[in-house]
Amino acid sequence: MAGRRSRDQRITPELLLRAYSIGLFPMSDAADDPEIFWVEPEIRGILPLDAFHISKSLAKAVRKAPFDIRFDTDFDAVVAKCAEEADDRPTTWINQTIRELYSALHSLGHAHSVEAWEGDELVGGLYGVSLGSAFFGESMFSRRTNASKICLVHLVERLKIRGFTLLDTQFTTEHLKTFGAIDVPKDDYMKLLDKAMDSESLTF
């Protein structure tokens, strides 16, 4: 992957959207690192919407509807939960600058959250950026069994209904591969991205 460091003050929500449109996304080395850098992987992770797969056990869990699934009701709380340290994630790349930038994108209608609620408690969720007909997944968290997985299922259903063509996962993990995520070379990814950017921004 390639990275170019940038001081926080130079990054605006508009510049961030432009970066996504040409295949870049920001990260930080650590939550307390004041700088962020642009990442442009040579191999990109995507989750083909027409090949999305869930296991029989997860499908059963989805049908039981153990959580109240909501969209965009507490975006900042989802990002904050994703930034928290957890047993399966002792460190995080989400620093304060990133939290503020994505909150601004949410206000502009370009960043969204899928949330799993248990009563008044937020127990799982994910967030990402929508632009054109693409959705760029950023991070997810889970405080209950299957909470983030069920959020992902609802995200994919929503993207399909709304006509999205690209679900970018940035990188693939063994977890995401169980849903059908694949690695694609940068040139192939850019063709998919260009097609998605040629579309008017869809309503999430």
Tab-separated table of N, CA and C in Angstrom, residues 14-183:
chain	number	residue	atom	x	y	z
A	14	GLU	N	-14.635	18.164	1.741
A	14	GLU	CA	-14.671	18.172	0.283
A	14	GLU	C	-13.458	17.464	-0.302
A	15	LEU	N	-12.280	17.688	0.291
A	15	LEU	CA	-11.074	16.999	-0.167
A	15	LEU	C	-11.179	15.503	0.095
A	16	LEU	N	-11.792	15.137	1.206
A	16	LEU	CA	-11.960	13.729	1.540
A	16	LEU	C	-12.840	13.027	0.506
A	17	LEU	N	-13.917	13.666	0.088
A	17	LEU	CA	-14.774	13.085	-0.942
A	17	LEU	C	-14.030	12.956	-2.262
A	18	ARG	N	-13.245	13.950	-2.593
A	18	ARG	CA	-12.456	13.885	-3.820
A	18	ARG	C	-11.487	12.713	-3.760
A	19	ALA	N	-10.878	12.504	-2.594
A	19	ALA	CA	-9.938	11.399	-2.432
A	19	ALA	C	-10.632	10.055	-2.670
A	20	TYR	N	-11.809	9.883	-2.085
A	20	TYR	CA	-12.544	8.637	-2.296
A	20	TYR	C	-12.835	8.411	-3.776
A	21	SER	N	-13.154	9.487	-4.476
A	21	SER	CA	-13.540	9.366	-5.879
A	21	SER	C	-12.389	8.928	-6.779
A	22	ILE	N	-11.153	9.062	-6.298
A	22	ILE	CA	-9.996	8.655	-7.102
A	22	ILE	C	-9.233	7.489	-6.464
A	23	GLY	N	-9.858	6.832	-5.474
A	23	GLY	CA	-9.288	5.601	-4.944
A	23	GLY	C	-8.440	5.727	-3.699
A	24	LEU	N	-8.497	6.861	-3.009
A	24	LEU	CA	-7.712	7.062	-1.789
A	24	LEU	C	-8.630	7.083	-0.570
A	25	PHE	N	-8.083	6.717	0.578
A	25	PHE	CA	-8.814	6.895	1.834
A	25	PHE	C	-7.800	7.192	2.937
A	26	PRO	N	-8.224	7.850	4.027
A	26	PRO	CA	-7.296	8.266	5.082
A	26	PRO	C	-7.203	7.265	6.222
A	27	MET	N	-6.056	7.235	6.849
A	27	MET	CA	-5.862	6.463	8.073
A	27	MET	C	-4.884	7.218	8.960
A	28	SER	N	-4.814	6.768	10.209
A	28	SER	CA	-3.820	7.278	11.142
A	28	SER	C	-3.085	6.094	11.751
A	29	ASP	N	-1.876	6.304	12.207
A	29	ASP	CA	-1.123	5.212	12.823
A	29	ASP	C	-1.709	4.799	14.168
A	30	ALA	N	-2.323	5.748	14.861
A	30	ALA	CA	-2.879	5.459	16.181
A	30	ALA	C	-3.893	6.528	16.553
A	31	ALA	N	-4.737	6.228	17.518
A	31	ALA	CA	-5.783	7.155	17.919
A	31	ALA	C	-5.219	8.468	18.447
A	32	ASP	N	-4.019	8.412	19.043
A	32	ASP	CA	-3.435	9.637	19.596
A	32	ASP	C	-2.411	10.273	18.661
A	33	ASP	N	-2.319	9.789	17.425
A	33	ASP	CA	-1.423	10.374	16.431
A	33	ASP	C	-2.114	11.567	15.792
A	34	PRO	N	-1.512	12.755	15.792
A	34	PRO	CA	-2.167	13.946	15.252
A	34	PRO	C	-2.221	13.991	13.727
A	35	GLU	N	-1.505	13.097	13.041
A	35	GLU	CA	-1.459	13.133	11.594
A	35	GLU	C	-2.283	12.005	10.976
A	36	ILE	N	-2.730	12.227	9.744
A	36	ILE	CA	-3.348	11.174	8.963
A	36	ILE	C	-2.607	11.061	7.633
A	37	PHE	N	-2.799	9.943	6.974
A	37	PHE	CA	-2.126	9.758	5.680
A	37	PHE	C	-3.079	9.085	4.711
A	38	TRP	N	-2.824	9.308	3.425
A	38	TRP	CA	-3.652	8.724	2.380
A	38	TRP	C	-3.167	7.325	2.057
A	39	VAL	N	-4.098	6.426	1.847
A	39	VAL	CA	-3.777	5.042	1.522
A	39	VAL	C	-4.361	4.707	0.149
A	40	GLU	N	-3.540	4.070	-0.684
A	40	GLU	CA	-3.953	3.650	-2.020
A	40	GLU	C	-3.435	2.235	-2.249
A	41	PRO	N	-4.187	1.226	-1.812
A	41	PRO	CA	-3.687	-0.149	-1.895
A	41	PRO	C	-3.516	-0.627	-3.339
A	42	GLU	N	-2.477	-1.411	-3.558
A	42	GLU	CA	-2.299	-2.044	-4.866
A	42	GLU	C	-3.325	-3.150	-5.065
A	43	ILE	N	-3.730	-3.777	-3.969
A	43	ILE	CA	-4.783	-4.787	-3.987
A	43	ILE	C	-5.914	-4.290	-3.102
A	44	ARG	N	-7.109	-4.213	-3.660
A	44	ARG	CA	-8.240	-3.616	-2.954
A	44	ARG	C	-9.259	-4.686	-2.592
A	45	GLY	N	-9.857	-4.534	-1.423
A	45	GLY	CA	-10.917	-5.438	-1.011
A	45	GLY	C	-12.282	-4.895	-1.398
A	46	ILE	N	-13.105	-5.737	-2.020
A	46	ILE	CA	-14.477	-5.363	-2.312
A	46	ILE	C	-15.393	-6.527	-1.924
A	47	LEU	N	-16.647	-6.221	-1.717
A	47	LEU	CA	-17.632	-7.252	-1.434
A	47	LEU	C	-18.686	-7.179	-2.543
A	48	PRO	N	-18.575	-8.039	-3.557
A	48	PRO	CA	-19.541	-7.985	-4.663
A	48	PRO	C	-20.966	-8.160	-4.153
A	49	LEU	N	-21.820	-7.206	-4.435
A	49	LEU	CA	-23.172	-7.235	-3.893
A	49	LEU	C	-23.981	-8.408	-4.433
A	50	ASP	N	-23.683	-8.837	-5.663
A	50	ASP	CA	-24.439	-9.947	-6.241
A	50	ASP	C	-23.898	-11.304	-5.815
A	51	ALA	N	-22.823	-11.304	-5.035
A	51	ALA	CA	-22.244	-12.570	-4.566
A	51	ALA	C	-22.167	-12.611	-3.044
A	52	PHE	N	-22.922	-11.739	-2.393
A	52	PHE	CA	-22.917	-11.689	-0.935
A	52	PHE	C	-23.471	-12.997	-0.378
A	53	HIS	N	-22.777	-13.542	0.609
A	53	HIS	CA	-23.143	-14.846	1.153
A	53	HIS	C	-23.191	-14.788	2.669
A	54	ILE	N	-24.221	-15.394	3.249
A	54	ILE	CA	-24.258	-15.530	4.699
A	54	ILE	C	-24.502	-16.998	5.044
A	55	SER	N	-23.951	-17.412	6.163
A	55	SER	CA	-24.087	-18.805	6.593
A	55	SER	C	-25.517	-19.085	7.043
A	56	LYS	N	-25.857	-20.367	7.126
A	56	LYS	CA	-27.188	-20.757	7.580
A	56	LYS	C	-27.433	-20.295	9.017
A	57	SER	N	-26.380	-20.376	9.843
A	57	SER	CA	-26.549	-19.974	11.250
A	57	SER	C	-26.783	-18.471	11.366
A	58	LEU	N	-26.078	-17.693	10.533
A	58	LEU	CA	-26.287	-16.246	10.586
A	58	LEU	C	-27.661	-15.891	10.023
A	59	ALA	N	-28.058	-16.556	8.966
A	59	ALA	CA	-29.391	-16.305	8.402
A	59	ALA	C	-30.469	-16.567	9.449
A	60	LYS	N	-30.279	-17.618	10.233
A	60	LYS	CA	-31.227	-17.933	11.300
A	60	LYS	C	-31.237	-16.830	12.349
A	61	ALA	N	-30.027	-16.323	12.683
A	61	ALA	CA	-29.924	-15.243	13.670
A	61	ALA	C	-30.598	-13.978	13.158
A	62	VAL	N	-30.442	-13.681	11.883
A	62	VAL	CA	-31.083	-12.503	11.297
A	62	VAL	C	-32.603	-12.620	11.397
A	63	ARG	N	-33.113	-13.797	11.102
A	63	ARG	CA	-34.570	-14.001	11.149
A	63	ARG	C	-35.126	-13.822	12.555
A	64	LYS	N	-34.339	-14.150	13.560
A	64	LYS	CA	-34.790	-13.992	14.944
A	64	LYS	C	-34.860	-12.527	15.362
A	65	ALA	N	-34.177	-11.655	14.603
A	65	ALA	CA	-34.200	-10.205	14.853
A	65	ALA	C	-33.902	-9.866	16.310
A	66	PRO	N	-32.686	-10.211	16.797
A	66	PRO	CA	-32.372	-9.956	18.204
A	66	PRO	C	-32.115	-8.488	18.524
A	67	PHE	N	-31.923	-7.675	17.483
A	67	PHE	CA	-31.615	-6.263	17.704
A	67	PHE	C	-32.581	-5.378	16.920
A	68	ASP	N	-32.701	-4.163	17.394
A	68	ASP	CA	-33.419	-3.129	16.661
A	68	ASP	C	-32.401	-2.484	15.718
A	69	ILE	N	-32.556	-2.695	14.422
A	69	ILE	CA	-31.602	-2.163	13.451
A	69	ILE	C	-32.063	-0.790	12.988
A	70	ARG	N	-31.187	0.186	13.141
A	70	ARG	CA	-31.504	1.561	12.755
A	70	ARG	C	-30.406	2.094	11.843
A	71	PHE	N	-30.772	3.129	11.082
A	71	PHE	CA	-29.836	3.771	10.174
A	71	PHE	C	-29.698	5.249	10.535
A	72	ASP	N	-28.466	5.678	10.733
A	72	ASP	CA	-28.160	7.108	10.899
A	72	ASP	C	-28.868	7.774	12.076
A	73	THR	N	-29.158	7.034	13.132
A	73	THR	CA	-29.788	7.682	14.281
A	73	THR	C	-28.767	8.199	15.293
A	74	ASP	N	-27.552	7.628	15.303
A	74	ASP	CA	-26.501	8.122	16.205
A	74	ASP	C	-25.138	7.834	15.579
A	75	PHE	N	-24.892	8.505	14.472
A	75	PHE	CA	-23.665	8.271	13.708
A	75	PHE	C	-22.412	8.463	14.555
A	76	ASP	N	-22.331	9.562	15.271
A	76	ASP	CA	-21.129	9.856	16.051
A	76	ASP	C	-20.863	8.785	17.103
A	77	ALA	N	-21.919	8.219	17.677
A	77	ALA	CA	-21.743	7.170	18.687
A	77	ALA	C	-21.153	5.908	18.046
A	78	VAL	N	-21.565	5.603	16.822
A	78	VAL	CA	-21.011	4.438	16.134
A	78	VAL	C	-19.518	4.625	15.884
A	79	VAL	N	-19.136	5.799	15.402
A	79	VAL	CA	-17.713	6.068	15.163
A	79	VAL	C	-16.931	5.992	16.473
A	80	ALA	N	-17.509	6.540	17.529
A	80	ALA	CA	-16.839	6.501	18.835
A	80	ALA	C	-16.658	5.065	19.310
A	81	LYS	N	-17.660	4.223	19.123
A	81	LYS	CA	-17.544	2.817	19.517
A	81	LYS	C	-16.492	2.098	18.674
A	82	CYS	N	-16.441	2.412	17.383
A	82	CYS	CA	-15.424	1.812	16.508
A	82	CYS	C	-14.018	2.227	16.933
A	83	ALA	N	-13.906	3.408	17.534
A	83	ALA	CA	-12.600	3.916	17.949
A	83	ALA	C	-12.159	3.369	19.302
A	84	GLU	N	-13.078	2.752	20.039
A	84	GLU	CA	-12.745	2.221	21.355
A	84	GLU	C	-11.858	0.983	21.261
A	85	GLU	N	-11.001	0.822	22.251
A	85	GLU	CA	-10.233	-0.407	22.352
A	85	GLU	C	-11.158	-1.537	22.796
A	86	ALA	N	-10.903	-2.722	22.272
A	86	ALA	CA	-11.710	-3.893	22.635
A	86	ALA	C	-10.804	-5.111	22.682
A	87	ASP	N	-11.340	-6.210	23.193
A	87	ASP	CA	-10.534	-7.428	23.320
A	87	ASP	C	-9.965	-7.880	21.981
A	88	ASP	N	-10.766	-7.717	20.924
A	88	ASP	CA	-10.310	-8.150	19.606
A	88	ASP	C	-9.631	-7.032	18.826
A	89	ARG	N	-9.510	-5.843	19.445
A	89	ARG	CA	-8.894	-4.710	18.773
A	89	ARG	C	-8.258	-3.806	19.823
A	90	PRO	N	-7.035	-4.140	20.249
A	90	PRO	CA	-6.386	-3.378	21.312
A	90	PRO	C	-5.963	-1.970	20.897
A	91	THR	N	-5.811	-1.745	19.586
A	91	THR	CA	-5.448	-0.412	19.100
A	91	THR	C	-6.389	-0.030	17.964
A	92	THR	N	-6.453	1.253	17.672
A	92	THR	CA	-7.325	1.734	16.602
A	92	THR	C	-6.641	2.843	15.834
A	93	TRP	N	-7.014	2.999	14.558
A	93	TRP	CA	-6.441	4.046	13.708
A	93	TRP	C	-7.342	5.278	13.651
A	94	ILE	N	-8.453	5.252	14.377
A	94	ILE	CA	-9.428	6.347	14.298
A	94	ILE	C	-9.047	7.426	15.306
A	95	ASN	N	-8.458	8.513	14.810
A	95	ASN	CA	-8.081	9.599	15.711
A	95	ASN	C	-9.155	10.692	15.715
A	96	GLN	N	-8.920	11.737	16.464
A	96	GLN	CA	-9.930	12.782	16.619
A	96	GLN	C	-10.211	13.487	15.300
A	97	THR	N	-9.190	13.699	14.498
A	97	THR	CA	-9.383	14.358	13.208
A	97	THR	C	-10.301	13.544	12.313
A	98	ILE	N	-10.079	12.244	12.269
A	98	ILE	CA	-10.924	11.377	11.458
A	98	ILE	C	-12.366	11.412	11.977
A	99	ARG	N	-12.531	11.392	13.285
A	99	ARG	CA	-13.884	11.442	13.849
A	99	ARG	C	-14.592	12.728	13.443
A	100	GLU	N	-13.885	13.843	13.476
A	100	GLU	CA	-14.493	15.119	13.114
A	100	GLU	C	-14.807	15.195	11.622
A	101	LEU	N	-13.905	14.674	10.785
A	101	LEU	CA	-14.121	14.699	9.341
A	101	LEU	C	-15.335	13.883	8.939
A	102	TYR	N	-15.466	12.692	9.513
A	102	TYR	CA	-16.588	11.844	9.123
A	102	TYR	C	-17.897	12.349	9.706
A	103	SER	N	-17.840	13.003	10.841
A	103	SER	CA	-19.034	13.641	11.376
A	103	SER	C	-19.510	14.741	10.428
A	104	ALA	N	-18.544	15.474	9.868
A	104	ALA	CA	-18.888	16.516	8.893
A	104	ALA	C	-19.467	15.898	7.627
A	105	LEU	N	-18.895	14.787	7.182
A	105	LEU	CA	-19.440	14.097	6.011
A	105	LEU	C	-20.862	13.613	6.275
A	106	HIS	N	-21.109	13.162	7.492
A	106	HIS	CA	-22.463	12.728	7.852
A	106	HIS	C	-23.439	13.899	7.752
A	107	SER	N	-23.021	15.052	8.212
A	107	SER	CA	-23.879	16.236	8.134
A	107	SER	C	-24.168	16.620	6.689
A	108	LEU	N	-23.219	16.310	5.797
A	108	LEU	CA	-23.389	16.607	4.377
A	108	LEU	C	-24.165	15.516	3.639
A	109	GLY	N	-24.495	14.442	4.347
A	109	GLY	CA	-25.252	13.360	3.727
A	109	GLY	C	-24.410	12.331	3.011
A	110	HIS	N	-23.105	12.300	3.277
A	110	HIS	CA	-22.211	11.369	2.594
A	110	HIS	C	-21.609	10.297	3.503
A	111	ALA	N	-21.915	10.319	4.783
A	111	ALA	CA	-21.438	9.276	5.690
A	111	ALA	C	-22.631	8.736	6.461
A	112	HIS	N	-22.646	7.416	6.639
A	112	HIS	CA	-23.835	6.776	7.198
A	112	HIS	C	-23.467	5.667	8.173
A	113	SER	N	-24.405	5.370	9.035
A	113	SER	CA	-24.200	4.304	10.009
A	113	SER	C	-25.358	3.314	9.968
A	114	VAL	N	-25.023	2.061	10.235
A	114	VAL	CA	-26.017	1.016	10.469
A	114	VAL	C	-25.812	0.589	11.913
A	115	GLU	N	-26.886	0.562	12.696
A	115	GLU	CA	-26.761	0.418	14.142
A	115	GLU	C	-27.611	-0.735	14.678
A	116	ALA	N	-27.050	-1.478	15.600
A	116	ALA	CA	-27.783	-2.535	16.302
A	116	ALA	C	-28.020	-2.071	17.737
A	117	TRP	N	-29.280	-1.949	18.100
A	117	TRP	CA	-29.649	-1.481	19.428
A	117	TRP	C	-30.314	-2.599	20.218
A	118	GLU	N	-29.993	-2.635	21.502
A	118	GLU	CA	-30.628	-3.544	22.446
A	118	GLU	C	-31.254	-2.655	23.508
A	119	GLY	N	-32.530	-2.370	23.335
A	119	GLY	CA	-33.148	-1.366	24.188
A	119	GLY	C	-32.542	-0.013	23.888
A	120	ASP	N	-32.013	0.642	24.917
A	120	ASP	CA	-31.389	1.950	24.742
A	120	ASP	C	-29.872	1.856	24.576
A	121	GLU	N	-29.345	0.631	24.430
A	121	GLU	CA	-27.900	0.442	24.341
A	121	GLU	C	-27.470	0.113	22.917
A	122	LEU	N	-26.494	0.859	22.432
A	122	LEU	CA	-25.905	0.603	21.121
A	122	LEU	C	-24.889	-0.527	21.271
A	123	VAL	N	-25.171	-1.684	20.660
A	123	VAL	CA	-24.346	-2.873	20.897
A	123	VAL	C	-23.595	-3.345	19.656
A	124	GLY	N	-23.791	-2.680	18.540
A	124	GLY	CA	-23.072	-3.054	17.330
A	124	GLY	C	-23.350	-2.042	16.241
A	125	GLY	N	-22.469	-2.004	15.252
A	125	GLY	CA	-22.710	-1.066	14.168
A	125	GLY	C	-21.546	-0.984	13.208
A	126	LEU	N	-21.769	-0.236	12.165
A	126	LEU	CA	-20.726	0.029	11.178
A	126	LEU	C	-20.995	1.395	10.570
A	127	TYR	N	-19.963	1.962	9.936
A	127	TYR	CA	-20.166	3.230	9.247
A	127	TYR	C	-19.316	3.265	7.987
A	128	GLY	N	-19.689	4.145	7.087
A	128	GLY	CA	-18.948	4.281	5.844
A	128	GLY	C	-19.405	5.509	5.077
A	129	VAL	N	-18.884	5.633	3.871
A	129	VAL	CA	-19.109	6.812	3.032
A	129	VAL	C	-19.827	6.400	1.756
A	130	SER	N	-20.841	7.165	1.373
A	130	SER	CA	-21.523	6.916	0.103
A	130	SER	C	-21.197	8.054	-0.860
A	131	LEU	N	-20.908	7.674	-2.095
A	131	LEU	CA	-20.572	8.641	-3.132
A	131	LEU	C	-20.846	7.983	-4.473
A	132	GLY	N	-21.589	8.671	-5.346
A	132	GLY	CA	-21.988	8.044	-6.588
A	132	GLY	C	-22.839	6.827	-6.266
A	133	SER	N	-22.495	5.680	-6.876
A	133	SER	CA	-23.195	4.433	-6.544
A	133	SER	C	-22.285	3.502	-5.756
A	134	ALA	N	-21.329	4.089	-5.033
A	134	ALA	CA	-20.393	3.308	-4.219
A	134	ALA	C	-20.606	3.579	-2.743
A	135	PHE	N	-20.373	2.543	-1.940
A	135	PHE	CA	-20.341	2.690	-0.490
A	135	PHE	C	-18.987	2.182	-0.017
A	136	PHE	N	-18.282	3.022	0.714
A	136	PHE	CA	-16.951	2.697	1.204
A	136	PHE	C	-17.036	2.366	2.689
A	137	GLY	N	-16.964	1.099	3.027
A	137	GLY	CA	-17.025	0.695	4.415
A	137	GLY	C	-15.773	1.107	5.159
A	138	GLU	N	-15.938	1.658	6.347
A	138	GLU	CA	-14.808	2.154	7.124
A	138	GLU	C	-14.471	1.276	8.325
A	139	SER	N	-15.424	1.043	9.185
A	139	SER	CA	-15.136	0.271	10.387
A	139	SER	C	-16.436	-0.271	10.965
A	140	MET	N	-16.317	-1.290	11.814
A	140	MET	CA	-17.474	-1.849	12.488
A	140	MET	C	-17.082	-2.273	13.894
A	141	PHE	N	-18.082	-2.450	14.746
A	141	PHE	CA	-17.819	-2.914	16.106
A	141	PHE	C	-18.962	-3.805	16.543
A	142	SER	N	-18.701	-4.621	17.538
A	142	SER	CA	-19.731	-5.520	18.061
A	142	SER	C	-19.532	-5.707	19.556
A	143	ARG	N	-20.592	-5.530	20.312
A	143	ARG	CA	-20.574	-5.779	21.753
A	143	ARG	C	-21.513	-6.923	22.141
A	144	ARG	N	-22.149	-7.524	21.137
A	144	ARG	CA	-22.985	-8.696	21.324
A	144	ARG	C	-22.727	-9.658	20.159
A	145	THR	N	-22.950	-10.924	20.381
A	145	THR	CA	-22.742	-11.923	19.343
A	145	THR	C	-23.552	-11.580	18.089
A	146	ASN	N	-22.863	-11.545	16.959
A	146	ASN	CA	-23.459	-11.330	15.633
A	146	ASN	C	-23.943	-9.904	15.383
A	147	ALA	N	-23.740	-8.987	16.301
A	147	ALA	CA	-24.307	-7.643	16.128
A	147	ALA	C	-23.775	-6.948	14.872
A	148	SER	N	-22.454	-6.932	14.681
A	148	SER	CA	-21.911	-6.262	13.503
A	148	SER	C	-22.221	-7.041	12.229
A	149	LYS	N	-22.269	-8.370	12.327
A	149	LYS	CA	-22.591	-9.191	11.156
A	149	LYS	C	-24.008	-8.904	10.677
A	150	ILE	N	-24.930	-8.802	11.601
A	150	ILE	CA	-26.314	-8.514	11.235
A	150	ILE	C	-26.432	-7.118	10.631
A	151	CYS	N	-25.649	-6.177	11.146
A	151	CYS	CA	-25.619	-4.836	10.549
A	151	CYS	C	-25.128	-4.898	9.106
A	152	LEU	N	-24.114	-5.720	8.855
A	152	LEU	CA	-23.595	-5.862	7.501
A	152	LEU	C	-24.656	-6.435	6.570
A	153	VAL	N	-25.399	-7.413	7.042
A	153	VAL	CA	-26.474	-7.993	6.234
A	153	VAL	C	-27.497	-6.920	5.861
A	154	HIS	N	-27.866	-6.096	6.815
A	154	HIS	CA	-28.831	-5.035	6.540
A	154	HIS	C	-28.242	-3.970	5.627
A	155	LEU	N	-26.942	-3.692	5.757
A	155	LEU	CA	-26.295	-2.747	4.851
A	155	LEU	C	-26.388	-3.236	3.413
A	156	VAL	N	-26.019	-4.487	3.184
A	156	VAL	CA	-26.035	-5.028	1.828
A	156	VAL	C	-27.447	-5.012	1.255
A	157	GLU	N	-28.426	-5.375	2.053
A	157	GLU	CA	-29.819	-5.349	1.587
A	157	GLU	C	-30.208	-3.936	1.156
A	158	ARG	N	-29.813	-2.963	1.964
A	158	ARG	CA	-30.157	-1.573	1.658
A	158	ARG	C	-29.450	-1.102	0.390
A	159	LEU	N	-28.175	-1.442	0.235
A	159	LEU	CA	-27.431	-1.026	-0.949
A	159	LEU	C	-28.027	-1.624	-2.217
A	160	LYS	N	-28.441	-2.874	-2.143
A	160	LYS	CA	-29.060	-3.517	-3.302
A	160	LYS	C	-30.369	-2.822	-3.673
A	161	ILE	N	-31.189	-2.545	-2.687
A	161	ILE	CA	-32.480	-1.902	-2.935
A	161	ILE	C	-32.284	-0.521	-3.560
A	162	ARG	N	-31.272	0.202	-3.089
A	162	ARG	CA	-31.061	1.571	-3.562
A	162	ARG	C	-30.280	1.642	-4.880
A	163	GLY	N	-29.788	0.508	-5.382
A	163	GLY	CA	-29.113	0.503	-6.673
A	163	GLY	C	-27.619	0.746	-6.637
A	164	PHE	N	-26.986	0.585	-5.488
A	164	PHE	CA	-25.530	0.742	-5.410
A	164	PHE	C	-24.830	-0.370	-6.199
A	165	THR	N	-23.667	-0.055	-6.731
A	165	THR	CA	-22.930	-1.018	-7.571
A	165	THR	C	-21.617	-1.473	-6.964
A	166	LEU	N	-21.111	-0.754	-5.960
A	166	LEU	CA	-19.792	-1.080	-5.398
A	166	LEU	C	-19.816	-0.967	-3.883
A	167	LEU	N	-19.395	-2.036	-3.213
A	167	LEU	CA	-19.176	-2.024	-1.765
A	167	LEU	C	-17.693	-2.258	-1.525
A	168	ASP	N	-17.002	-1.188	-1.185
A	168	ASP	CA	-15.553	-1.197	-0.981
A	168	ASP	C	-15.267	-1.535	0.482
A	169	THR	N	-14.465	-2.577	0.723
A	169	THR	CA	-14.081	-2.935	2.087
A	169	THR	C	-12.639	-2.544	2.392
A	170	GLN	N	-11.984	-1.851	1.449
A	170	GLN	CA	-10.589	-1.419	1.571
A	170	GLN	C	-9.629	-2.598	1.523
A	171	PHE	N	-9.715	-3.477	2.508
A	171	PHE	CA	-8.908	-4.694	2.541
A	171	PHE	C	-9.840	-5.873	2.806
A	172	THR	N	-9.352	-7.070	2.561
A	172	THR	CA	-10.138	-8.244	2.927
A	172	THR	C	-9.563	-8.845	4.201
A	173	THR	N	-10.428	-9.463	4.965
A	173	THR	CA	-10.028	-10.224	6.154
A	173	THR	C	-10.690	-11.595	6.038
A	174	GLU	N	-10.238	-12.530	6.841
A	174	GLU	CA	-10.875	-13.848	6.824
A	174	GLU	C	-12.355	-13.728	7.176
A	175	HIS	N	-12.659	-12.806	8.075
A	175	HIS	CA	-14.052	-12.558	8.462
A	175	HIS	C	-14.870	-12.100	7.257
A	176	LEU	N	-14.369	-11.114	6.516
A	176	LEU	CA	-15.106	-10.594	5.371
A	176	LEU	C	-15.185	-11.603	4.227
A	177	LYS	N	-14.158	-12.441	4.110
A	177	LYS	CA	-14.170	-13.441	3.040
A	177	LYS	C	-15.305	-14.439	3.216
A	178	THR	N	-15.733	-14.666	4.451
A	178	THR	CA	-16.850	-15.586	4.668
A	178	THR	C	-18.145	-15.037	4.068
A	179	PHE	N	-18.192	-13.721	3.838
A	179	PHE	CA	-19.355	-13.098	3.211
A	179	PHE	C	-19.203	-12.979	1.693
A	180	GLY	N	-18.040	-13.334	1.181
A	180	GLY	CA	-17.808	-13.253	-0.257
A	180	GLY	C	-16.861	-12.158	-0.691
A	181	ALA	N	-16.202	-11.488	0.253
A	181	ALA	CA	-15.256	-10.428	-0.106
A	181	ALA	C	-14.089	-11.000	-0.900
A	182	ILE	N	-13.607	-10.228	-1.862
A	182	ILE	CA	-12.501	-10.658	-2.718
A	182	ILE	C	-11.479	-9.541	-2.850
A	183	ASP	N	-10.273	-9.912	-3.241
A	183	ASP	CA	-9.212	-8.961	-3.558
A	183	ASP	C	-9.211	-8.703	-5.057
